[in-house]
Coordinates of C-alpha atoms in Angstrom, one line a residue:
X1 CA 177.0 -105.5 17.3
X2 CA 179.6 -103.3 18.8
X3 CA 178.3 -100.2 16.4
X4 CA 175.1 -100.5 17.2
X5 CA 176.0 -100.5 21.3
X6 CA 178.4 -97.6 20.7
X7 CA 175.5 -95.7 18.9
X8 CA 173.1 -96.7 21.6
X9 CA 175.4 -95.4 24.5
X10 CA 175.9 -91.9 22.3
X11 CA 172.3 -91.7 21.7
X12 CA 171.9 -91.9 25.6
X13 CA 174.4 -89.7 26.5
X14 CA 173.1 -86.9 23.7
X15 CA 169.7 -87.2 25.2
X16 CA 170.9 -86.7 28.5
X17 CA 173.0 -83.7 27.6
X18 CA 170.0 -82.3 25.7
X19 CA 168.1 -82.6 29.2
X20 CA 170.8 -80.9 30.9
X21 CA 170.8 -78.2 28.5
X22 CA 167.3 -77.7 28.2
X23 CA 166.9 -77.6 32.4
X24 CA 169.8 -75.0 32.3
X25 CA 167.8 -72.7 29.5
X26 CA 164.8 -72.6 31.4
X27 CA 163.7 -69.4 32.8
X28 CA 162.2 -69.1 36.2
X29 CA 159.3 -66.8 38.0
X30 CA 160.3 -65.0 41.4
X31 CA 159.1 -68.0 43.4
X32 CA 161.4 -70.7 41.4
X33 CA 158.8 -72.2 38.6
X34 CA 159.6 -72.8 35.5
X35 CA 157.9 -70.5 32.8
X36 CA 156.1 -72.8 30.8
X37 CA 154.9 -71.9 27.0
X38 CA 150.8 -71.4 26.7
X39 CA 150.3 -74.9 25.0
X40 CA 152.2 -76.6 28.4
X41 CA 150.5 -74.4 30.9
X42 CA 147.3 -76.9 30.5
X43 CA 149.7 -80.2 31.3
X44 CA 151.8 -78.0 34.3
X45 CA 148.5 -76.3 35.7
X46 CA 150.6 -73.4 36.9
X47 CA 150.1 -69.7 36.5
X48 CA 153.0 -67.4 36.7
X49 CA 151.0 -64.1 36.8
X50 CA 151.0 -63.1 40.4
X51 CA 148.5 -60.5 42.0
X52 CA 149.9 -60.7 45.8
X53 CA 150.3 -56.9 47.0
X54 CA 153.5 -55.7 46.8
X55 CA 155.2 -54.6 49.9
X56 CA 156.7 -51.3 50.7
X57 CA 159.9 -50.3 52.8
X58 CA 158.0 -49.2 55.9
X59 CA 156.0 -52.3 56.1
X60 CA 159.1 -54.4 55.9
X61 CA 160.9 -52.2 58.6
X62 CA 158.2 -52.5 60.9
X63 CA 157.6 -56.2 60.8
X64 CA 161.4 -56.5 61.0
X65 CA 160.7 -54.7 64.5
X66 CA 157.8 -56.6 65.4
X67 CA 160.3 -60.0 64.9
X68 CA 162.8 -59.1 66.6
X69 CA 161.0 -58.6 69.8
X70 CA 158.6 -61.4 68.9
X71 CA 157.0 -63.4 71.7
X72 CA 155.1 -66.0 70.7
X73 CA 152.7 -66.3 73.8
X74 CA 151.7 -62.3 73.7
X75 CA 148.3 -61.3 72.4
X76 CA 149.8 -58.1 71.1
X77 CA 152.4 -59.7 68.9
X78 CA 150.2 -62.4 67.6
X79 CA 147.4 -60.0 67.1
X80 CA 150.1 -57.4 64.9
X81 CA 151.2 -60.6 63.2
X82 CA 147.7 -61.5 62.0
X83 CA 147.4 -57.9 60.8
X84 CA 150.5 -58.4 58.7
X85 CA 149.5 -61.7 57.1
X86 CA 146.3 -59.9 55.9
X87 CA 148.0 -57.5 54.7
X88 CA 150.5 -60.0 52.8
X89 CA 153.9 -61.0 54.1
X90 CA 156.9 -60.1 52.1
X91 CA 158.3 -63.3 50.6
X92 CA 161.7 -62.5 51.6
X93 CA 160.8 -62.2 55.3
X94 CA 158.2 -65.3 55.1
X95 CA 160.8 -67.7 56.9
X96 CA 161.7 -65.9 59.4
X97 CA 157.7 -65.5 60.4
X98 CA 157.5 -69.2 60.1
X99 CA 160.2 -69.9 62.3
X100 CA 158.6 -67.2 65.0
X101 CA 154.8 -68.9 64.4
X102 CA 156.1 -72.6 65.1
X103 CA 158.5 -71.9 67.8
X104 CA 161.1 -73.9 65.7
X105 CA 164.7 -72.5 68.3
X106 CA 162.3 -73.6 71.6
X107 CA 161.6 -77.3 70.2
X108 CA 165.2 -77.9 68.9
X109 CA 166.9 -76.5 72.3
X110 CA 164.4 -78.5 74.4
X111 CA 164.7 -81.7 72.4
X112 CA 167.4 -84.5 73.2
X113 CA 167.0 -85.4 69.2
X114 CA 170.1 -84.6 67.4
X115 CA 169.6 -84.1 63.7
X116 CA 173.3 -84.4 62.7
X117 CA 173.7 -87.7 64.3
X118 CA 170.5 -88.9 62.9
X119 CA 172.0 -88.3 59.1
X120 CA 175.1 -90.5 60.0
X121 CA 172.5 -93.3 61.2
X122 CA 171.2 -92.8 57.9
X123 CA 174.0 -93.0 55.7
X124 CA 175.2 -95.9 57.1
X125 CA 172.3 -98.7 55.3
X126 CA 172.6 -96.4 52.1
X127 CA 176.6 -97.2 52.2
X128 CA 175.7 -101.0 52.3
X129 CA 172.8 -100.7 49.6
X130 CA 175.6 -98.7 47.6
X131 CA 173.1 -96.3 47.1
X132 CA 173.7 -92.0 47.2
X133 CA 171.9 -89.9 48.6
X134 CA 172.5 -87.5 46.0
X135 CA 171.5 -89.9 43.1
X136 CA 168.8 -91.4 45.0
X137 CA 165.9 -91.0 42.1
X138 CA 168.2 -93.1 40.1
X139 CA 168.8 -95.8 42.5
X140 CA 165.0 -96.4 42.7
X141 CA 165.6 -99.8 40.6
X142 CA 168.1 -100.8 43.0
X143 CA 165.8 -100.5 46.1
X144 CA 163.1 -102.2 44.4
X145 CA 165.2 -105.1 43.5
X146 CA 167.0 -105.1 47.3
X147 CA 163.4 -105.0 48.9
X148 CA 162.0 -108.0 46.6
X149 CA 164.8 -109.9 47.6
X150 CA 164.0 -109.2 51.3
X151 CA 160.5 -110.3 50.8
X152 CA 161.3 -113.3 48.7
X153 CA 164.3 -114.4 51.8
X154 CA 161.5 -113.5 54.4
X155 CA 164.2 -111.9 56.4
X156 CA 163.1 -110.1 59.5
X157 CA 162.9 -106.3 60.1
X158 CA 166.6 -106.5 61.7
X159 CA 168.6 -108.7 59.6
X160 CA 170.7 -111.1 61.3
X161 CA 173.5 -111.1 58.7
X162 CA 174.8 -107.7 60.4
X163 CA 174.2 -105.7 57.4
X164 CA 173.4 -101.9 58.5
X165 CA 169.9 -101.9 56.8
X166 CA 166.4 -103.4 57.3
X167 CA 163.3 -104.4 54.9
X168 CA 161.8 -101.4 56.6
X169 CA 164.5 -99.3 55.7
X170 CA 164.7 -100.2 52.3
X171 CA 161.1 -99.7 51.8
X172 CA 161.2 -96.3 52.9
X173 CA 164.1 -95.5 51.2
X174 CA 162.1 -96.6 47.8
X175 CA 159.1 -94.8 49.1
X176 CA 160.7 -91.3 49.5
X177 CA 162.6 -91.8 46.1
X178 CA 159.1 -92.3 44.4
X179 CA 157.6 -89.4 45.7
X180 CA 160.6 -87.1 45.2
X181 CA 159.8 -87.4 41.0
X182 CA 156.4 -86.3 41.9
X183 CA 157.1 -83.4 44.6
X184 CA 156.9 -80.0 42.2
X185 CA 158.5 -81.2 39.0
X186 CA 158.8 -77.7 37.5
X187 CA 160.4 -76.0 40.3
X188 CA 164.3 -75.2 40.4
X189 CA 165.1 -77.3 43.5
X190 CA 163.8 -80.2 42.4
X191 CA 163.8 -80.3 38.7
X192 CA 166.4 -81.8 36.3
X193 CA 169.8 -82.7 37.1
X194 CA 171.3 -79.5 37.8
X195 CA 173.4 -79.1 40.7
X196 CA 171.1 -77.2 42.9
X197 CA 168.0 -79.9 41.9
X198 CA 170.4 -82.5 42.7
X199 CA 171.0 -81.0 46.2
X200 CA 167.7 -80.1 46.2
X201 CA 166.6 -83.6 46.2
X202 CA 169.3 -84.7 48.6
X203 CA 168.1 -82.3 51.3
X204 CA 164.4 -83.3 50.5
X205 CA 165.4 -87.3 51.1
X206 CA 167.4 -86.5 54.2
X207 CA 164.6 -84.5 55.8
X208 CA 161.7 -87.0 55.3
X209 CA 163.9 -90.3 56.4
X210 CA 165.0 -88.3 59.4
X211 CA 161.2 -87.5 60.3
X212 CA 160.8 -91.1 59.8
X213 CA 163.5 -92.0 62.4
X214 CA 162.6 -89.3 64.8
X215 CA 158.6 -90.7 65.0
X216 CA 158.4 -94.3 63.8
X217 CA 154.8 -94.5 64.7
X218 CA 153.8 -92.2 62.1
X219 CA 156.6 -92.9 59.7
X220 CA 156.1 -91.8 56.2
X221 CA 153.0 -91.3 54.2
X222 CA 152.1 -89.8 50.9
X223 CA 151.7 -86.0 51.1
X224 CA 155.2 -85.2 53.6
X225 CA 157.1 -84.6 50.5
X226 CA 154.9 -81.8 49.3
X227 CA 155.2 -80.5 53.1
X228 CA 158.9 -80.6 53.5
X229 CA 159.7 -79.3 50.2
X230 CA 157.8 -75.9 50.6
X231 CA 159.4 -75.4 54.1
X232 CA 162.9 -76.5 52.1
X233 CA 162.0 -73.5 49.8
X234 CA 161.7 -70.9 53.0
X235 CA 163.7 -72.4 55.7
X236 CA 167.3 -74.0 56.1
X237 CA 167.7 -77.9 55.8
X238 CA 167.3 -78.5 59.7
X239 CA 164.7 -75.8 60.3
X240 CA 162.7 -77.4 57.7
X241 CA 163.0 -80.3 59.8
X242 CA 161.8 -79.0 63.0
X243 CA 159.2 -77.0 61.7
X244 CA 158.2 -80.5 60.2
X245 CA 158.1 -82.1 63.6
X246 CA 155.8 -78.7 64.8
X247 CA 153.5 -79.3 62.0
X248 CA 152.9 -83.1 62.6
X249 CA 153.1 -83.4 66.0
X250 CA 151.2 -80.3 67.4
X251 CA 147.4 -81.0 67.8
X252 CA 146.7 -77.4 66.5
X253 CA 148.0 -78.4 63.2
X254 CA 148.3 -81.4 61.3
X255 CA 148.6 -84.5 63.8
X256 CA 144.8 -85.4 63.0
X257 CA 145.6 -85.9 59.5
X258 CA 149.0 -88.5 59.0
X259 CA 148.9 -92.2 60.6
X260 CA 150.3 -95.1 59.1
X261 CA 146.7 -96.5 58.4
X262 CA 145.1 -93.5 56.7
X263 CA 142.1 -93.3 59.0
X264 CA 142.7 -89.8 60.4
X265 CA 142.7 -88.3 57.0
X266 CA 139.5 -90.1 55.9
X267 CA 137.9 -89.3 59.4
X268 CA 138.5 -85.6 58.3
X269 CA 137.2 -85.7 55.2
X270 CA 133.7 -86.7 56.3
X271 CA 134.0 -83.6 59.0
X272 CA 134.5 -81.6 55.8
X273 CA 131.7 -83.5 54.6
X274 CA 129.2 -82.5 57.4
X275 CA 130.6 -79.0 57.7
X276 CA 130.0 -78.7 53.8
X277 CA 126.1 -79.9 54.5
X278 CA 125.8 -77.7 57.4
X279 CA 126.7 -74.6 55.3
X280 CA 125.9 -74.9 51.6
X281 CA 122.9 -77.9 51.8
X282 CA 122.1 -77.8 48.4
X283 CA 125.8 -78.1 47.0
X284 CA 126.4 -81.1 49.2
X285 CA 123.4 -82.5 48.2
X286 CA 124.2 -81.9 44.7
X287 CA 127.6 -83.2 44.8
X288 CA 126.4 -86.6 46.6
X289 CA 123.7 -87.1 43.6
X290 CA 126.1 -86.7 41.2
X291 CA 128.6 -89.4 42.9
X292 CA 131.1 -87.5 44.1
X293 CA 132.4 -88.3 47.6
X294 CA 134.3 -85.8 49.9
X295 CA 137.2 -88.6 49.7
X296 CA 138.0 -88.3 46.2
X297 CA 138.9 -84.0 46.5
X298 CA 139.5 -83.4 50.2
X299 CA 142.3 -85.8 50.5
X300 CA 144.5 -83.7 48.0
X301 CA 143.5 -80.9 49.4
X302 CA 144.3 -81.4 53.2
X303 CA 147.6 -83.8 52.6
X304 CA 149.2 -81.3 50.7
X305 CA 148.0 -78.2 52.0
X306 CA 146.6 -76.7 48.8
X307 CA 149.8 -76.8 47.1
X308 CA 148.0 -78.2 43.9
X309 CA 146.4 -74.4 43.4
X310 CA 147.6 -72.9 40.2
X311 CA 148.9 -69.5 41.6
X312 CA 151.5 -69.6 44.1
X313 CA 151.6 -66.6 46.0
X314 CA 147.5 -68.0 46.8
X315 CA 149.1 -71.2 48.3
X316 CA 151.9 -68.9 50.4
X317 CA 149.3 -67.2 51.8
X318 CA 147.3 -70.2 52.8
X319 CA 150.4 -71.5 54.2
X320 CA 150.8 -68.5 56.3
X321 CA 147.0 -69.0 57.6
X322 CA 148.2 -72.3 58.6
X323 CA 151.1 -71.3 60.7
X324 CA 148.8 -68.9 62.4
X325 CA 145.6 -70.6 63.4
X326 CA 146.3 -74.1 62.5
X327 CA 143.9 -77.4 60.9
X328 CA 140.9 -74.9 61.2
X329 CA 142.2 -73.0 58.0
X330 CA 142.0 -76.0 56.0
X331 CA 138.4 -76.0 56.4
X332 CA 138.2 -72.2 55.6
X333 CA 139.7 -72.6 52.7
X334 CA 138.2 -75.7 51.3
X335 CA 134.5 -74.1 52.2
X336 CA 135.8 -70.8 50.2
X337 CA 137.0 -72.7 46.9
X338 CA 133.4 -74.6 47.2
X339 CA 131.9 -71.1 47.6
X340 CA 133.6 -69.7 44.2
X341 CA 132.9 -73.1 42.1
X342 CA 129.4 -73.2 43.6
X343 CA 127.8 -72.0 40.4
X344 CA 129.8 -74.1 37.9
X345 CA 129.4 -76.7 40.4
X346 CA 125.8 -77.2 40.3
X347 CA 125.6 -76.7 36.5
X348 CA 127.9 -80.0 36.2
X349 CA 125.5 -83.2 36.3
X350 CA 128.6 -86.0 35.8
X351 CA 131.3 -87.2 37.9
X352 CA 133.9 -86.8 35.0
X353 CA 133.1 -83.4 34.7
X354 CA 132.9 -82.2 38.8
X355 CA 135.6 -84.1 40.0
X356 CA 138.4 -82.7 37.1
X357 CA 137.2 -79.1 38.4
X358 CA 137.6 -79.9 42.2
X359 CA 140.9 -81.4 41.9
X360 CA 142.4 -78.7 39.5
X361 CA 141.0 -75.4 40.7
X362 CA 140.7 -72.8 37.8
X363 CA 143.3 -70.0 37.8
X364 CA 140.2 -67.3 37.8
X365 CA 139.5 -68.7 41.3
X366 CA 142.5 -69.8 42.9
X367 CA 144.2 -66.1 41.9
X368 CA 145.3 -64.4 45.0
X369 CA 143.2 -61.3 44.6
X370 CA 139.8 -63.1 44.0
X371 CA 140.7 -66.4 46.6
X372 CA 142.1 -64.5 49.9
X373 CA 139.6 -62.0 50.2
X374 CA 136.7 -64.4 50.0
X375 CA 139.1 -66.6 52.2
X376 CA 139.2 -63.8 55.0
X377 CA 135.4 -63.7 54.9
X378 CA 135.0 -67.0 55.6
X379 CA 134.7 -68.2 59.6
X380 CA 135.2 -71.4 60.8
X381 CA 135.0 -71.6 64.7
X382 CA 136.6 -74.5 66.7
X383 CA 132.9 -75.4 68.0
X384 CA 131.9 -76.1 64.5
X385 CA 134.8 -78.5 63.6
X386 CA 134.2 -80.1 67.4
X387 CA 130.5 -80.6 66.9
X388 CA 130.8 -82.2 63.3
X389 CA 133.6 -84.4 64.6
X390 CA 131.3 -85.6 67.5
X391 CA 128.7 -86.7 64.8
X392 CA 131.0 -88.3 62.7
X393 CA 132.1 -90.8 65.5
X394 CA 128.5 -91.2 66.6
X395 CA 127.4 -92.0 63.3
X396 CA 130.5 -94.3 62.9
X397 CA 129.6 -96.1 66.3
X398 CA 126.1 -96.6 65.0
X399 CA 126.8 -98.0 62.0
X400 CA 129.3 -100.3 63.8
X401 CA 126.1 -101.3 66.4
X402 CA 123.9 -101.6 63.4
X403 CA 126.1 -104.1 61.6
X404 CA 126.5 -106.6 64.5
X405 CA 123.2 -106.6 64.7
X406 CA 121.5 -109.2 61.9
X407 CA 117.6 -108.9 60.9
X408 CA 114.9 -107.0 62.0
X409 CA 115.2 -105.4 65.3
X410 CA 112.5 -106.7 67.8
X411 CA 110.0 -104.8 69.5
X412 CA 110.4 -103.9 73.3
X413 CA 108.6 -106.0 75.5
X414 CA 106.0 -104.5 77.8
X415 CA 106.7 -104.2 81.5
X416 CA 104.3 -105.8 84.2
X417 CA 102.6 -102.2 84.7
X418 CA 102.0 -102.0 81.0
X419 CA 100.2 -105.5 80.8
X420 CA 98.5 -104.5 83.8
X421 CA 97.0 -101.4 82.5
X422 CA 98.4 -99.1 85.0
X423 CA 100.7 -97.4 82.8
X424 CA 99.8 -96.2 79.7
X425 CA 101.2 -97.6 76.3
X426 CA 103.3 -95.2 74.4
X427 CA 101.8 -93.7 71.7
X428 CA 101.7 -94.0 67.5
X429 CA 104.2 -90.6 67.5
X430 CA 106.8 -91.8 70.0
X431 CA 107.1 -95.3 68.6
X432 CA 107.6 -93.5 65.2
X433 CA 110.0 -91.2 66.4
X434 CA 112.1 -94.3 67.5
X435 CA 111.8 -96.2 64.7
X436 CA 113.1 -93.7 62.7
X437 CA 116.1 -92.8 65.0
X438 CA 116.6 -96.6 65.3
X439 CA 116.9 -97.2 61.8
X440 CA 118.8 -94.0 60.3
X441 CA 121.3 -91.7 62.2
X442 CA 120.6 -88.2 61.9
X443 CA 121.6 -86.1 58.9
X444 CA 123.1 -83.5 60.1
X445 CA 122.9 -81.5 63.8
X446 CA 119.9 -79.7 63.6
X447 CA 118.1 -83.1 62.9
X448 CA 119.6 -84.7 65.9
X449 CA 118.7 -81.9 68.4
X450 CA 115.2 -81.8 67.2
X451 CA 115.2 -85.4 67.8
X452 CA 116.4 -85.0 71.1
X453 CA 113.7 -82.0 71.8
X454 CA 110.7 -84.6 70.7
X455 CA 112.0 -86.8 72.9
X456 CA 112.3 -84.8 76.0
X457 CA 108.7 -83.3 75.7
X458 CA 107.0 -86.6 75.1
X459 CA 108.8 -87.8 78.2
X460 CA 107.9 -84.5 80.0
X461 CA 104.3 -85.1 78.9
X462 CA 104.3 -88.8 80.2
X463 CA 105.6 -87.6 83.5
X464 CA 102.4 -84.9 83.8
X465 CA 99.8 -87.3 82.6
X466 CA 101.1 -89.9 84.7
X467 CA 101.2 -87.1 87.9
X468 CA 97.6 -86.0 87.4
X469 CA 95.5 -85.9 91.0
X470 CA 93.2 -88.7 91.6
X471 CA 89.7 -88.1 92.9
X472 CA 90.6 -89.3 95.9
X473 CA 93.5 -86.8 96.0
X474 CA 91.3 -83.8 95.2
X475 CA 89.3 -84.8 98.0
X476 CA 91.9 -84.8 100.8
X477 CA 92.9 -81.9 99.5
X478 CA 89.5 -80.1 99.9
X479 CA 89.7 -81.4 103.4
X480 CA 93.0 -79.9 103.9
X481 CA 91.9 -76.6 102.6
X482 CA 88.4 -76.6 104.7
X483 CA 90.8 -77.3 108.0
X484 CA 93.5 -74.3 107.0
X485 CA 90.4 -72.3 107.0
X486 CA 88.9 -73.2 109.9
X487 CA 92.4 -72.9 111.7
X488 CA 92.4 -69.5 110.2
X489 CA 89.4 -68.5 111.5
X490 CA 90.3 -69.3 114.9
X491 CA 90.5 -66.9 117.6
X492 CA 93.8 -65.4 119.4
X493 CA 92.4 -67.5 122.7
X494 CA 92.0 -70.7 120.9
X495 CA 95.6 -70.5 119.2
X496 CA 97.2 -69.9 122.5
X497 CA 95.3 -73.1 124.0
X498 CA 96.4 -75.0 121.1
X499 CA 99.7 -74.1 121.8
X500 CA 99.4 -74.9 125.3
X501 CA 97.9 -78.5 124.0
X502 CA 100.9 -79.2 121.7
X503 CA 103.5 -78.4 124.5
X504 CA 101.6 -80.6 127.2
X505 CA 101.4 -83.3 124.1
X506 CA 104.9 -82.8 123.4
X507 CA 105.9 -83.5 127.1
X508 CA 104.1 -86.5 127.3
X509 CA 105.4 -87.7 124.0
X510 CA 108.7 -87.0 125.1
X511 CA 107.9 -89.3 128.2
X512 CA 106.3 -92.1 126.1
X513 CA 109.2 -91.9 123.9
X514 CA 111.8 -92.9 126.5
X515 CA 109.5 -95.4 127.4
X516 CA 109.5 -97.1 124.1
X517 CA 106.7 -95.2 122.2
X518 CA 106.0 -93.0 119.2
X519 CA 106.2 -89.3 119.4
X520 CA 102.7 -87.8 118.8
X521 CA 104.1 -84.3 118.2
X522 CA 105.5 -85.5 114.8
X523 CA 102.3 -86.6 113.5
X524 CA 100.5 -83.2 114.6
X525 CA 103.5 -81.1 113.3
X526 CA 103.0 -83.2 109.9
X527 CA 99.3 -82.4 109.6
X528 CA 99.7 -78.8 110.1
X529 CA 102.3 -78.6 107.6
X530 CA 100.1 -80.8 105.0
X531 CA 97.2 -78.5 105.8
X532 CA 99.3 -75.7 104.9
X533 CA 97.9 -74.2 101.1
X534 CA 100.6 -75.2 98.3
X535 CA 99.9 -71.3 97.1
X536 CA 101.3 -70.3 100.5
X537 CA 104.2 -72.5 100.3
X538 CA 104.8 -71.3 96.7
X539 CA 104.9 -67.8 97.9
X540 CA 106.8 -68.3 100.9
X541 CA 109.6 -69.7 98.6
X542 CA 109.9 -67.3 96.2
X543 CA 112.1 -64.5 96.3
X544 CA 109.3 -62.1 97.6
X545 CA 108.3 -64.6 100.3
X546 CA 112.2 -64.6 101.3
X547 CA 112.0 -60.7 101.3
X548 CA 109.0 -60.9 103.6
X549 CA 110.5 -63.6 106.0
X550 CA 113.6 -61.3 106.5
X551 CA 111.5 -58.1 107.1
X552 CA 109.4 -59.4 109.5
X553 CA 112.6 -61.2 111.5
X554 CA 113.7 -57.5 111.7
X555 CA 110.3 -56.1 112.3
X556 CA 108.0 -58.3 114.2
X557 CA 104.0 -58.1 113.6
X558 CA 101.8 -56.8 115.6
X559 CA 98.0 -56.8 115.7
X560 CA 96.8 -54.0 114.5
X561 CA 93.9 -52.0 116.2
X562 CA 91.4 -49.1 115.4
X563 CA 92.9 -45.9 116.6
X564 CA 90.2 -44.3 119.0
X565 CA 90.0 -40.7 119.5
X566 CA 91.8 -39.1 122.8
X567 CA 89.2 -38.6 124.8
X568 CA 89.7 -37.5 128.5
X569 CA 89.1 -40.3 131.1
X570 CA 86.2 -39.5 133.7
X571 CA 88.5 -41.0 136.4
X572 CA 91.3 -38.4 135.8
X573 CA 92.0 -36.0 138.4
X574 CA 90.4 -32.4 138.4
X575 CA 92.4 -29.6 138.9
X576 CA 90.7 -28.3 141.9
X577 CA 89.8 -31.1 144.2
X578 CA 90.1 -31.7 148.0
X579 CA 93.0 -34.5 149.3
X580 CA 90.0 -36.8 150.3
X581 CA 88.4 -36.9 146.7
X582 CA 91.4 -37.4 145.5
X583 CA 92.0 -40.5 147.7
X584 CA 88.7 -42.1 146.7
X585 CA 89.2 -41.2 143.0
X586 CA 92.9 -43.1 143.1
X587 CA 91.3 -46.1 144.5
X588 CA 88.4 -46.3 142.1
X589 CA 90.8 -46.1 139.4
X590 CA 92.8 -48.8 140.5
X591 CA 89.7 -51.0 141.3
X592 CA 87.9 -50.6 137.5
X593 CA 90.9 -53.1 135.5
X594 CA 90.9 -55.3 138.3
X595 CA 86.8 -55.8 138.0
X596 CA 87.3 -55.9 134.2
X597 CA 90.4 -58.6 133.9
X598 CA 88.1 -60.8 136.6
X599 CA 85.1 -60.4 134.1
X600 CA 87.3 -61.1 131.4
X601 CA 88.5 -64.3 132.8
X602 CA 85.4 -65.6 133.3
X603 CA 83.6 -64.9 130.2
X604 CA 86.4 -66.7 128.5
X605 CA 85.5 -70.1 129.7
X606 CA 81.6 -69.9 129.0
X607 CA 81.1 -67.5 126.3
X608 CA 81.3 -68.4 122.4
X609 CA 84.6 -67.7 119.9
X610 CA 82.6 -65.1 118.0
X611 CA 81.2 -63.2 121.3
X612 CA 84.7 -63.4 122.7
X613 CA 86.0 -61.8 119.4
X614 CA 83.4 -59.2 119.6
X615 CA 84.5 -58.6 123.1
X616 CA 88.0 -58.4 122.4

């Protein structure tokens, strides 16, 4: 019995020594991933042949100068950094570039949160649990037993026995320890039991627990370990913490992906599905027909920021764009991968073949020389994401409303006007459109726009149909036009007479209004306005009419009379005449206009309007 226990202990120690020795003798590539044999590459799914552009000395020097006078709010600085990202960021300067783009130092100085004090608070429950941060993976069984005991005893979140830990703390510790095993198991900072790996696991554990303490509303969820691990590969521990805070809380970056319930990432997966349907409807329909939902492959893509790609240089280039442009980069990358895999996906007809291809993108597609040029040629605008976001929300609301209503929707009851026959009933086309719109939501943005346009045109047609003039209205319009014709054919004397009558009526109306009567001038003015032709009113309100009114105010109109040739008057004085002849001619000259004016006034009372106009 004793020999068997000794042999078992020796076998365990021999296995540990072999594991430690194998991890020490691994060869790692330039990004820290262990080189694997060709037969194991399919299992580890990691490529070590990188095709990113190698930086030269002049580019490195120019980038260092840019980072030395970096101003995040300057358009010139951001355009220059975008040019460097397009050419390729040198791996040695990537951490400094991320610090500048995320404004880590500014956030750290402006926050009241102290990272070191938070670590001291984290170590207290660990000491009470008997767990070390440097052996957190080996303590998973202990944490699991403690969590079961707390759940069995039904203790509250704040333990009343004076312990420094609670059930929520133990749950977070256990979940993070489980995810540490899955996060980049082939990277030297997290692989095996070497001192570097143990220190890397402890750093990752501290950063994740500190963020859960910093923002309890979000806490810890799956996917954060991959993001924090990549940040630790390029930044120090505290810088990685503040970079994680910026990425998870700023609306520009990943604040719309992580929450405790997981609804945000599902919503973004539906937004990507609508965007793919808008960009490539054939491929989107094929994937839906096969039975693959966008949630199946978008969740691992977005939650890990495409760290599952085989080529790590492509992953870092995508992260550079995420630091610059934010969440839209994830949609761009997803659409680019779908575009590169389109021919292969269309040739597959089973879910068991389509989903693994999307979850493990082949190396020939994910390598830097293929993926990045296609990514830079793919553009996704912010307004597109907002439109698809709005469509997803509307469909969710419609589905929620349809879930509340049970049974078929009854037809709308006609109103009293429709029962009496005064208003025409809606046509069959409008009824079919309303039924279609009420039964199923729009497939995409364009069908929604078409439906709205049809409704607008039908409503406009019904309004124009109801506004057709009746026969009585036509008769009154013809009467008004005849009145206006008679008014326009009046002579100047009749117009002056009517003006005098209007003035007298106004005076009488003011007197009667003072006595309590109505004002007759209002009815007369309204009748004159109604008698004016509609074409003239439209002309007066047009730009040409406004210009004419402005010019008429500057230059008053005058009556145009035909010009007569200048003939010398018979009453003009001759050059040679006696004084007596001159006096008689002068008397005749002054007497003739008086006689003409008296005749004109006598004729105006008895003459016809036509004769008067001829005389004038």
